[in-house]
mmCIF file of C-alpha atoms and ligand atoms in Angstrom:
data_model
loop_
_atom_site.group_PDB
_atom_site.id
_atom_site.type_symbol
_atom_site.label_atom_id
_atom_site.label_comp_id
_atom_site.label_asym_id
_atom_site.label_seq_id
_atom_site.Cartn_x
_atom_site.Cartn_y
_atom_site.Cartn_z
ATOM 1 C CA UNK T 149 30.297 -1.286 7.533
ATOM 2 C CA UNK T 150 27.247 -2.771 9.267
ATOM 3 C CA UNK T 151 26.896 -6.480 8.777
ATOM 4 C CA UNK T 152 23.538 -6.278 7.000
ATOM 5 C CA UNK T 153 23.433 -9.985 6.173
ATOM 6 C CA UNK T 154 23.978 -10.927 9.820
ATOM 7 C CA UNK T 155 21.203 -8.497 10.769
ATOM 8 C CA UNK T 156 18.898 -10.202 8.246
ATOM 9 C CA UNK T 157 19.808 -13.592 9.739
ATOM 10 C CA UNK T 158 18.839 -12.321 13.175
ATOM 11 C CA UNK T 159 15.500 -11.110 11.795
ATOM 12 C CA UNK T 160 14.967 -14.513 10.209
ATOM 13 C CA UNK T 161 15.702 -16.077 13.584
ATOM 14 C CA UNK T 162 12.834 -14.028 15.048
ATOM 15 C CA UNK T 163 14.726 -11.116 16.595
ATOM 16 C CA UNK T 164 13.512 -7.541 16.364
ATOM 17 C CA UNK T 165 15.981 -4.916 15.240
ATOM 18 C CA UNK T 166 16.875 -2.151 17.696
ATOM 19 C CA UNK T 167 16.148 1.524 17.185
ATOM 20 C CA UNK T 168 19.846 2.143 16.502
ATOM 21 C CA UNK T 169 19.835 -0.532 13.807
ATOM 22 C CA UNK T 170 16.675 0.945 12.278
ATOM 23 C CA UNK T 171 18.343 4.366 12.169
ATOM 24 C CA UNK T 172 21.427 2.784 10.602
ATOM 25 C CA UNK T 173 19.271 1.309 7.815
ATOM 26 C CA UNK T 174 17.891 4.736 6.905
ATOM 27 C CA UNK T 175 21.416 6.194 7.150
ATOM 28 C CA UNK T 176 22.978 3.334 5.186
ATOM 29 C CA UNK T 177 25.836 4.684 3.046
ATOM 30 C CA UNK T 178 25.000 4.401 -0.650
ATOM 31 C CA UNK T 179 28.006 2.140 -1.227
ATOM 32 C CA UNK T 180 26.441 -0.413 1.165
ATOM 33 C CA UNK T 181 22.981 -0.238 -0.361
ATOM 34 C CA UNK T 182 23.226 -3.414 -2.408
ATOM 35 C CA UNK T 183 24.254 -5.419 0.649
ATOM 36 C CA UNK T 184 21.417 -3.884 2.692
ATOM 37 C CA UNK T 185 19.028 -4.921 -0.078
ATOM 38 C CA UNK T 186 20.573 -8.390 -0.227
ATOM 39 C CA UNK T 187 19.673 -8.772 3.459
ATOM 40 C CA UNK T 188 16.124 -7.538 2.783
ATOM 41 C CA UNK T 189 15.891 -9.961 -0.136
ATOM 42 C CA UNK T 190 17.043 -12.863 2.025
ATOM 43 C CA UNK T 191 14.144 -12.110 4.389
ATOM 44 C CA UNK T 192 11.624 -11.538 1.573
ATOM 45 C CA UNK T 193 12.696 -14.746 -0.210
ATOM 46 C CA UNK T 194 12.279 -16.831 2.947
ATOM 47 C CA UNK T 195 8.594 -15.901 3.167
ATOM 48 C CA UNK T 196 7.557 -15.103 -0.404
ATOM 49 C CA UNK T 197 10.153 -16.653 -2.688
ATOM 50 C CA UNK T 198 10.333 -14.715 -5.935
ATOM 51 C CA UNK T 199 6.593 -14.155 -6.105
ATOM 52 C CA UNK T 200 5.086 -10.723 -6.607
ATOM 53 C CA UNK T 201 1.492 -9.903 -5.735
ATOM 54 C CA UNK T 202 -0.301 -7.583 -8.119
ATOM 55 C CA UNK T 203 -3.061 -5.197 -7.115
ATOM 56 C CA UNK T 204 -5.313 -2.964 -9.165
ATOM 57 C CA UNK T 205 -7.328 0.042 -8.019
ATOM 58 C CA UNK T 206 -10.704 1.250 -9.138
ATOM 59 C CA UNK T 207 -11.419 4.785 -8.020
ATOM 60 C CA UNK T 208 -15.029 4.058 -7.155
ATOM 61 C CA UNK T 209 -15.884 7.550 -5.924
ATOM 62 C CA UNK T 210 -13.695 10.531 -6.636
ATOM 63 C CA UNK T 211 -13.216 13.922 -5.017
ATOM 64 C CA UNK T 212 -15.922 15.629 -2.958
ATOM 65 C CA UNK T 213 -14.212 14.732 0.320
ATOM 66 C CA UNK T 214 -14.838 16.922 3.377
ATOM 67 C CA UNK T 215 -11.557 15.872 5.041
ATOM 68 C CA UNK T 216 -8.333 17.888 4.850
ATOM 69 C CA UNK T 217 -5.503 15.384 4.318
ATOM 70 C CA UNK T 218 -2.579 17.519 3.152
ATOM 71 C CA UNK T 219 -1.303 15.059 0.521
ATOM 72 C CA UNK T 220 -4.652 14.343 -1.130
ATOM 73 C CA UNK T 221 -5.919 15.927 -4.328
ATOM 74 C CA UNK T 222 -9.482 14.953 -3.410
ATOM 75 C CA UNK T 223 -9.629 16.837 -0.117
ATOM 76 C CA UNK T 224 -11.724 19.891 0.709
ATOM 77 C CA UNK T 225 -8.561 22.024 0.896
ATOM 78 C CA UNK T 226 -7.124 20.925 -2.444
ATOM 79 C CA UNK T 227 -7.514 23.026 -5.574
ATOM 80 C CA UNK T 228 -6.081 20.295 -7.804
ATOM 81 C CA UNK T 229 -8.291 19.601 -10.817
ATOM 82 C CA UNK T 230 -9.512 16.066 -10.107
ATOM 83 C CA UNK T 231 -12.500 14.283 -11.543
ATOM 84 C CA UNK T 232 -15.436 14.327 -9.152
ATOM 85 C CA UNK T 233 -18.148 11.713 -9.199
ATOM 86 C CA UNK T 234 -20.330 9.792 -6.783
ATOM 87 C CA UNK T 235 -20.012 6.042 -6.189
ATOM 88 C CA UNK T 236 -20.011 4.235 -9.522
ATOM 89 C CA UNK T 237 -22.610 1.547 -10.129
ATOM 90 C CA UNK T 238 -22.282 -2.174 -9.590
ATOM 91 C CA UNK T 239 -21.692 -2.885 -13.286
ATOM 92 C CA UNK T 240 -18.708 -0.523 -13.397
ATOM 93 C CA UNK T 241 -17.178 -2.223 -10.345
ATOM 94 C CA UNK T 242 -17.644 -5.617 -12.014
ATOM 95 C CA UNK T 243 -16.105 -4.446 -15.298
ATOM 96 C CA UNK T 244 -13.021 -3.340 -13.366
ATOM 97 C CA UNK T 245 -12.776 -6.778 -11.756
ATOM 98 C CA UNK T 246 -12.988 -8.420 -15.160
ATOM 99 C CA UNK T 247 -10.027 -6.334 -16.311
ATOM 100 C CA UNK T 248 -8.103 -7.206 -13.121
ATOM 101 C CA UNK T 249 -8.695 -10.906 -13.718
ATOM 102 C CA UNK T 250 -7.559 -10.600 -17.325
ATOM 103 C CA UNK T 251 -4.340 -8.949 -16.158
ATOM 104 C CA UNK T 252 -3.590 -11.718 -13.613
ATOM 105 C CA UNK T 253 -4.048 -9.256 -10.751
ATOM 106 C CA UNK T 254 -4.689 -11.121 -7.507
ATOM 107 C CA UNK T 255 -6.287 -8.314 -5.512
ATOM 108 C CA UNK T 256 -8.863 -5.867 -6.778
ATOM 109 C CA UNK T 257 -9.030 -2.730 -4.639
ATOM 110 C CA UNK T 258 -12.296 -0.797 -4.497
ATOM 111 C CA UNK T 259 -11.381 2.666 -3.250
ATOM 112 C CA UNK T 260 -13.771 5.515 -2.473
ATOM 113 C CA UNK T 261 -13.033 9.043 -1.320
ATOM 114 C CA UNK T 262 -14.710 10.457 1.751
ATOM 115 C CA UNK T 263 -14.627 10.260 5.526
ATOM 116 C CA UNK T 264 -16.588 7.023 5.532
ATOM 117 C CA UNK T 265 -19.178 5.173 3.452
ATOM 118 C CA UNK T 266 -22.934 5.709 3.466
ATOM 119 C CA UNK T 267 -25.229 2.694 3.752
ATOM 120 C CA UNK T 268 -26.131 3.084 0.068
ATOM 121 C CA UNK T 269 -22.445 2.977 -0.897
ATOM 122 C CA UNK T 270 -21.912 -0.109 1.232
ATOM 123 C CA UNK T 271 -24.928 -1.723 -0.492
ATOM 124 C CA UNK T 272 -23.410 -1.064 -3.933
ATOM 125 C CA UNK T 273 -20.023 -2.479 -2.919
ATOM 126 C CA UNK T 274 -21.587 -5.557 -1.318
ATOM 127 C CA UNK T 275 -23.729 -6.337 -4.321
ATOM 128 C CA UNK T 276 -20.715 -6.034 -6.667
ATOM 129 C CA UNK T 277 -18.390 -8.024 -4.402
ATOM 130 C CA UNK T 278 -20.739 -11.012 -4.261
ATOM 131 C CA UNK T 279 -20.801 -11.254 -8.041
ATOM 132 C CA UNK T 280 -17.062 -10.613 -8.443
ATOM 133 C CA UNK T 281 -16.226 -13.398 -5.988
ATOM 134 C CA UNK T 282 -18.497 -15.796 -7.864
ATOM 135 C CA UNK T 283 -17.285 -14.937 -11.332
ATOM 136 C CA UNK T 284 -13.579 -14.166 -10.914
ATOM 137 C CA UNK T 285 -12.469 -15.488 -7.532
ATOM 138 C CA UNK T 286 -10.385 -12.385 -6.985
ATOM 139 C CA UNK T 287 -9.306 -11.177 -3.586
ATOM 140 C CA UNK T 288 -11.180 -7.997 -2.774
ATOM 141 C CA UNK T 289 -9.740 -5.131 -0.789
ATOM 142 C CA UNK T 290 -12.124 -2.320 0.092
ATOM 143 C CA UNK T 291 -10.927 1.136 1.061
ATOM 144 C CA UNK T 292 -13.927 3.254 1.958
ATOM 145 C CA UNK T 293 -12.729 5.357 4.898
ATOM 146 C CA UNK T 294 -13.656 5.235 8.560
ATOM 147 C CA UNK T 295 -15.846 2.186 9.123
ATOM 148 C CA UNK T 296 -18.497 1.365 11.720
ATOM 149 C CA UNK T 297 -18.375 -2.137 13.248
ATOM 150 C CA UNK T 298 -21.689 -3.170 11.670
ATOM 151 C CA UNK T 299 -20.484 -2.013 8.249
ATOM 152 C CA UNK T 300 -17.324 -4.079 8.661
ATOM 153 C CA UNK T 301 -19.398 -7.149 9.479
ATOM 154 C CA UNK T 302 -21.558 -6.636 6.377
ATOM 155 C CA UNK T 303 -18.471 -6.331 4.163
ATOM 156 C CA UNK T 304 -17.009 -9.493 5.668
ATOM 157 C CA UNK T 305 -20.229 -11.406 5.065
ATOM 158 C CA UNK T 306 -20.262 -10.247 1.433
ATOM 159 C CA UNK T 307 -16.799 -11.709 0.880
ATOM 160 C CA UNK T 308 -14.477 -8.723 1.289
ATOM 161 C CA UNK T 309 -11.093 -10.247 2.105
ATOM 162 C CA UNK T 310 -9.153 -7.179 3.063
ATOM 163 C CA UNK T 311 -9.764 -3.595 4.148
ATOM 164 C CA UNK T 312 -7.278 -0.808 3.615
ATOM 165 C CA UNK T 313 -7.042 2.124 5.974
ATOM 166 C CA UNK T 314 -3.609 3.696 6.091
ATOM 167 C CA UNK T 315 -2.105 5.166 9.225
ATOM 168 C CA UNK T 316 -0.286 7.380 6.679
ATOM 169 C CA UNK T 317 2.300 8.748 9.071
ATOM 170 C CA UNK T 318 3.393 8.539 12.692
ATOM 171 C CA UNK T 319 1.073 9.424 15.563
ATOM 172 C CA UNK T 320 3.371 12.357 16.405
ATOM 173 C CA UNK T 321 3.396 13.777 12.839
ATOM 174 C CA UNK T 322 -0.276 13.116 12.049
ATOM 175 C CA UNK T 323 -1.628 16.526 13.245
ATOM 176 C CA UNK T 324 0.733 18.219 10.767
ATOM 177 C CA UNK T 325 -0.903 16.337 7.895
ATOM 178 C CA UNK T 326 -4.600 16.140 8.805
ATOM 179 C CA UNK T 327 -6.754 17.781 11.442
ATOM 180 C CA UNK T 328 -10.223 16.631 10.377
ATOM 181 C CA UNK T 329 -9.640 13.215 11.936
ATOM 182 C CA UNK T 330 -7.044 11.804 14.305
ATOM 183 C CA UNK T 331 -4.409 9.103 14.100
ATOM 184 C CA UNK T 332 -6.453 7.207 16.693
ATOM 185 C CA UNK T 333 -9.527 7.348 14.415
ATOM 186 C CA UNK T 334 -7.436 5.600 11.760
ATOM 187 C CA UNK T 335 -6.138 2.950 14.136
ATOM 188 C CA UNK T 336 -9.675 2.351 15.387
ATOM 189 C CA UNK T 337 -10.884 1.496 11.885
ATOM 190 C CA UNK T 338 -8.011 -0.971 11.442
ATOM 191 C CA UNK T 339 -9.006 -2.604 14.732
ATOM 192 C CA UNK T 340 -12.674 -2.620 13.672
ATOM 193 C CA UNK T 341 -11.961 -4.549 10.476
ATOM 194 C CA UNK T 342 -9.760 -6.998 12.365
ATOM 195 C CA UNK T 343 -12.586 -7.659 14.804
ATOM 196 C CA UNK T 344 -14.906 -8.370 11.875
ATOM 197 C CA UNK T 345 -12.451 -11.000 10.627
ATOM 198 C CA UNK T 346 -11.219 -8.986 7.628
ATOM 199 C CA UNK T 347 -7.508 -8.972 6.871
ATOM 200 C CA UNK T 348 -6.101 -5.530 7.748
ATOM 201 C CA UNK T 349 -4.120 -3.521 5.188
ATOM 202 C CA UNK T 350 -2.542 -0.343 6.473
ATOM 203 C CA UNK T 351 0.331 1.682 5.167
ATOM 204 C CA UNK T 352 2.175 4.940 5.021
ATOM 205 C CA UNK T 353 3.161 7.873 2.874
ATOM 206 C CA UNK T 354 6.849 8.746 2.966
ATOM 207 C CA UNK T 355 8.158 12.186 2.045
ATOM 208 C CA UNK T 356 5.724 14.406 3.985
ATOM 209 C CA UNK T 357 8.407 16.222 5.989
ATOM 210 C CA UNK T 358 8.503 13.494 8.630
ATOM 211 C CA UNK T 359 11.671 12.647 10.542
ATOM 212 C CA UNK T 360 13.552 9.361 10.264
ATOM 213 C CA UNK T 361 12.275 8.498 13.737
ATOM 214 C CA UNK T 362 8.714 9.041 12.451
ATOM 215 C CA UNK T 363 9.379 6.470 9.720
ATOM 216 C CA UNK T 364 10.747 3.963 12.235
ATOM 217 C CA UNK T 365 7.695 4.589 14.440
ATOM 218 C CA UNK T 366 5.373 3.962 11.460
ATOM 219 C CA UNK T 367 7.004 0.622 10.668
ATOM 220 C CA UNK T 368 6.787 -0.411 14.313
ATOM 221 C CA UNK T 369 3.177 0.769 14.704
ATOM 222 C CA UNK T 370 2.145 -1.381 11.741
ATOM 223 C CA UNK T 371 3.917 -4.328 13.296
ATOM 224 C CA UNK T 372 2.001 -3.719 16.543
ATOM 225 C CA UNK T 373 -1.254 -3.440 14.566
ATOM 226 C CA UNK T 374 -0.380 -6.713 12.836
ATOM 227 C CA UNK T 375 -1.276 -5.299 9.417
ATOM 228 C CA UNK T 376 -1.133 -8.173 6.919
ATOM 229 C CA UNK T 377 -0.448 -5.870 4.029
ATOM 230 C CA UNK T 378 1.597 -2.672 4.163
ATOM 231 C CA UNK T 379 1.433 -0.247 1.252
ATOM 232 C CA UNK T 380 4.421 2.096 1.259
ATOM 233 C CA UNK T 381 3.578 5.220 -0.742
ATOM 234 C CA UNK T 382 6.164 7.825 -1.675
ATOM 235 C CA UNK T 383 4.706 11.309 -1.872
ATOM 236 C CA UNK T 384 3.881 12.441 -5.366
ATOM 237 C CA UNK T 385 3.139 16.017 -4.425
ATOM 238 C CA UNK T 386 0.298 17.343 -6.541
ATOM 239 C CA UNK T 387 -0.089 21.011 -7.416
ATOM 240 C CA UNK T 388 -3.032 22.450 -5.539
ATOM 241 C CA UNK T 389 -2.547 20.321 -2.415
ATOM 242 C CA UNK T 390 -1.035 21.761 0.791
ATOM 243 C CA UNK T 391 2.062 19.589 0.273
ATOM 244 C CA UNK T 392 2.643 20.821 -3.292
ATOM 245 C CA UNK T 393 6.326 21.460 -3.917
ATOM 246 C CA UNK T 394 7.490 19.003 -1.256
ATOM 247 C CA UNK T 395 10.213 16.992 -2.930
ATOM 248 C CA UNK T 396 12.369 15.337 -0.288
ATOM 249 C CA UNK T 397 13.025 11.887 -1.660
ATOM 250 C CA UNK T 398 15.710 10.343 -3.775
ATOM 251 C CA UNK T 399 15.490 6.814 -5.178
ATOM 252 C CA UNK T 400 18.223 5.361 -2.968
ATOM 253 C CA UNK T 401 16.539 6.674 0.173
ATOM 254 C CA UNK T 402 13.241 5.113 -0.973
ATOM 255 C CA UNK T 403 15.040 1.750 -1.216
ATOM 256 C CA UNK T 404 16.396 2.161 2.325
ATOM 257 C CA UNK T 405 12.847 2.861 3.550
ATOM 258 C CA UNK T 406 11.549 -0.293 1.841
ATOM 259 C CA UNK T 407 14.405 -2.280 3.379
ATOM 260 C CA UNK T 408 13.544 -0.863 6.823
ATOM 261 C CA UNK T 409 9.923 -1.981 6.470
ATOM 262 C CA UNK T 410 11.095 -5.481 5.484
ATOM 263 C CA UNK T 411 13.565 -5.793 8.389
ATOM 264 C CA UNK T 412 10.833 -4.685 10.827
ATOM 265 C CA UNK T 413 7.886 -6.534 9.220
ATOM 266 C CA UNK T 414 9.563 -9.627 7.787
ATOM 267 C CA UNK T 415 6.492 -11.775 7.137
ATOM 268 C CA UNK T 416 4.119 -9.120 5.791
ATOM 269 C CA UNK T 417 3.107 -8.169 2.287
ATOM 270 C CA UNK T 418 4.961 -4.948 1.585
ATOM 271 C CA UNK T 419 3.661 -3.078 -1.446
ATOM 272 C CA UNK T 420 5.471 -0.327 -3.305
ATOM 273 C CA UNK T 421 2.513 1.955 -3.858
ATOM 274 C CA UNK T 422 1.716 5.471 -5.049
ATOM 275 C CA UNK T 423 4.654 7.549 -6.230
ATOM 276 C CA UNK T 424 6.687 4.473 -7.230
ATOM 277 C CA UNK T 425 7.493 5.678 -10.713
ATOM 278 C CA UNK T 426 8.266 9.316 -9.886
ATOM 279 C CA UNK T 427 10.342 8.620 -6.764
ATOM 280 C CA UNK T 428 12.162 5.336 -7.445
ATOM 281 C CA UNK T 429 12.500 6.158 -11.126
ATOM 282 C CA UNK T 430 15.060 3.857 -12.791
ATOM 283 C CA UNK T 431 15.651 2.025 -9.487
ATOM 284 C CA UNK T 432 12.089 0.622 -9.334
ATOM 285 C CA UNK T 433 13.158 -3.006 -9.916
ATOM 286 C CA UNK T 434 15.487 -2.902 -6.898
ATOM 287 C CA UNK T 435 12.486 -2.127 -4.694
ATOM 288 C CA UNK T 436 11.150 -5.607 -5.319
ATOM 289 C CA UNK T 437 14.127 -7.153 -3.532
ATOM 290 C CA UNK T 438 12.582 -5.755 -0.332
ATOM 291 C CA UNK T 439 8.889 -5.476 -1.247
ATOM 292 C CA UNK T 440 6.786 -8.288 -2.705
ATOM 293 C CA UNK T 441 3.797 -6.436 -4.074
ATOM 294 C CA UNK T 442 2.967 -3.578 -6.470
ATOM 295 C CA UNK T 443 -0.002 -1.885 -8.051
ATOM 296 C CA UNK T 444 -0.447 -2.151 -11.781
ATOM 297 C CA UNK T 445 -2.253 0.575 -13.657
ATOM 298 C CA UNK T 446 -3.133 3.981 -12.342
ATOM 299 C CA UNK T 447 -3.289 5.248 -8.795
ATOM 300 C CA UNK T 448 -6.212 7.257 -7.447
ATOM 301 C CA UNK T 449 -5.430 10.631 -8.948
ATOM 302 C CA UNK T 450 -2.098 10.031 -10.688
ATOM 303 C CA UNK T 451 -1.104 7.783 -13.547
ATOM 304 C CA UNK T 452 1.091 4.739 -13.130
ATOM 305 C CA UNK T 453 3.436 3.553 -15.849
ATOM 306 C CA UNK T 454 2.159 1.434 -18.724
ATOM 307 C CA UNK T 455 1.032 -1.951 -17.437
ATOM 308 C CA UNK T 456 3.241 -3.650 -20.003
ATOM 309 C CA UNK T 457 6.303 -2.017 -18.402
ATOM 310 C CA UNK T 458 5.410 -3.546 -15.035
ATOM 311 C CA UNK T 459 5.089 -7.023 -16.552
ATOM 312 C CA UNK T 460 8.373 -6.506 -18.412
ATOM 313 C CA UNK T 461 10.058 -5.472 -15.146
ATOM 314 C CA UNK T 462 8.879 -8.656 -13.406
ATOM 315 C CA UNK T 463 9.969 -10.789 -16.329
ATOM 316 C CA UNK T 464 13.403 -9.124 -16.426
ATOM 317 C CA UNK T 465 13.826 -9.699 -12.680
ATOM 318 C CA UNK T 466 12.913 -13.362 -13.109
ATOM 319 C CA UNK T 467 10.064 -12.893 -10.622
ATOM 320 C CA UNK T 468 6.767 -14.700 -10.816
ATOM 321 C CA UNK T 469 3.278 -13.255 -10.550
ATOM 322 C CA UNK T 470 1.416 -14.549 -7.506
ATOM 323 C CA UNK T 471 -2.012 -14.811 -9.076
ATOM 324 C CA UNK T 472 -4.604 -15.637 -6.428
ATOM 325 C CA UNK T 473 -7.644 -15.793 -8.721
ATOM 326 C CA UNK T 474 -9.333 -19.122 -9.167
ATOM 327 C CA UNK T 475 -10.022 -18.734 -12.869
ATOM 328 C CA UNK T 476 -7.426 -19.186 -15.544
ATOM 329 C CA UNK T 477 -5.887 -15.881 -16.592
ATOM 330 C CA UNK T 478 -6.792 -14.975 -20.147
ATOM 331 C CA UNK T 479 -3.629 -13.155 -21.146
HETATM 332 S S1 SF4 B 1227 -7.146 10.739 1.853
HETATM 333 FE FE1 SF4 B 1227 -9.269 10.025 1.894
HETATM 334 S S2 SF4 B 1227 -10.126 11.024 3.724
HETATM 335 FE FE2 SF4 B 1227 -8.260 12.144 3.237
HETATM 336 S S3 SF4 B 1227 -8.942 13.848 1.925
HETATM 337 FE FE3 SF4 B 1227 -8.342 12.157 0.558
HETATM 338 S S4 SF4 B 1227 -10.223 11.042 0.137
HETATM 339 FE FE4 SF4 B 1227 -10.588 12.326 1.929
#
């Protein structure tokens, strides 16, 4: 048996794990899983205690995307029946923030489909963000696609705290998932937001026929990018998308992946993201011994579990909500 707790101690002492150790985490025998998670929890607790960050998404613009990401129901190659609408108005964005504040959600994520935002869309987001910051003091994460440097600067000036642009998969596997843009395009946007002084959020989707080495490469690439926040999605394959029918994950493997991300990115916010409910199933609570962040409510094109079940899970774990808003929560 690997000495997972000693490995966690070495991570806490500032050492990086080797490739062999990373492979061993993903190959961890099921009977050692609790000890592997104990090590991940020791690391998580050192930096985040028992706090859990909550995030809520508003799907600000849905469908109509010209890109061809194989996992996405909103892409030009998907036949999945998704709602399609243009960027919602400022008032709708503000109403969503009000709900996020009421639910003690620290970060409100404004997400729009498409290759990148138009100037008009940026104007709408900026106008809403200024009012949301004033009224609710929420952290704002924008996710609007490939960004130009001047757009990043405008978002920063409006008060956007964080920008999400996922690398999604490894550089090597990326052409198998999307051909309408490159892995380097994605990295460039992460670098652009960093240069504008916005906190970078970038994550992955696990379960898209990648190898274990691809997963290790993803975790290391995000470390190199210095992403402050790392959403780990588990593929929820949607009928009508090119990846429909792909069903490679089991809940224990998902936990090993979350542990790997924690051992490689010890100080970063790791969020269990899309596909949490369908892939981790009854083992969802265990994920929070490695990760320290979740979404509440629905994802972009799939439903999450009832919000009350998420709050019950945190209460049962004895974990505390890390509410970053400045106003008193109302519930
Ligand atoms: S992931 Fe984003 S860029 Fe890719 S198809 Fe979906 S909406 Fe478009």
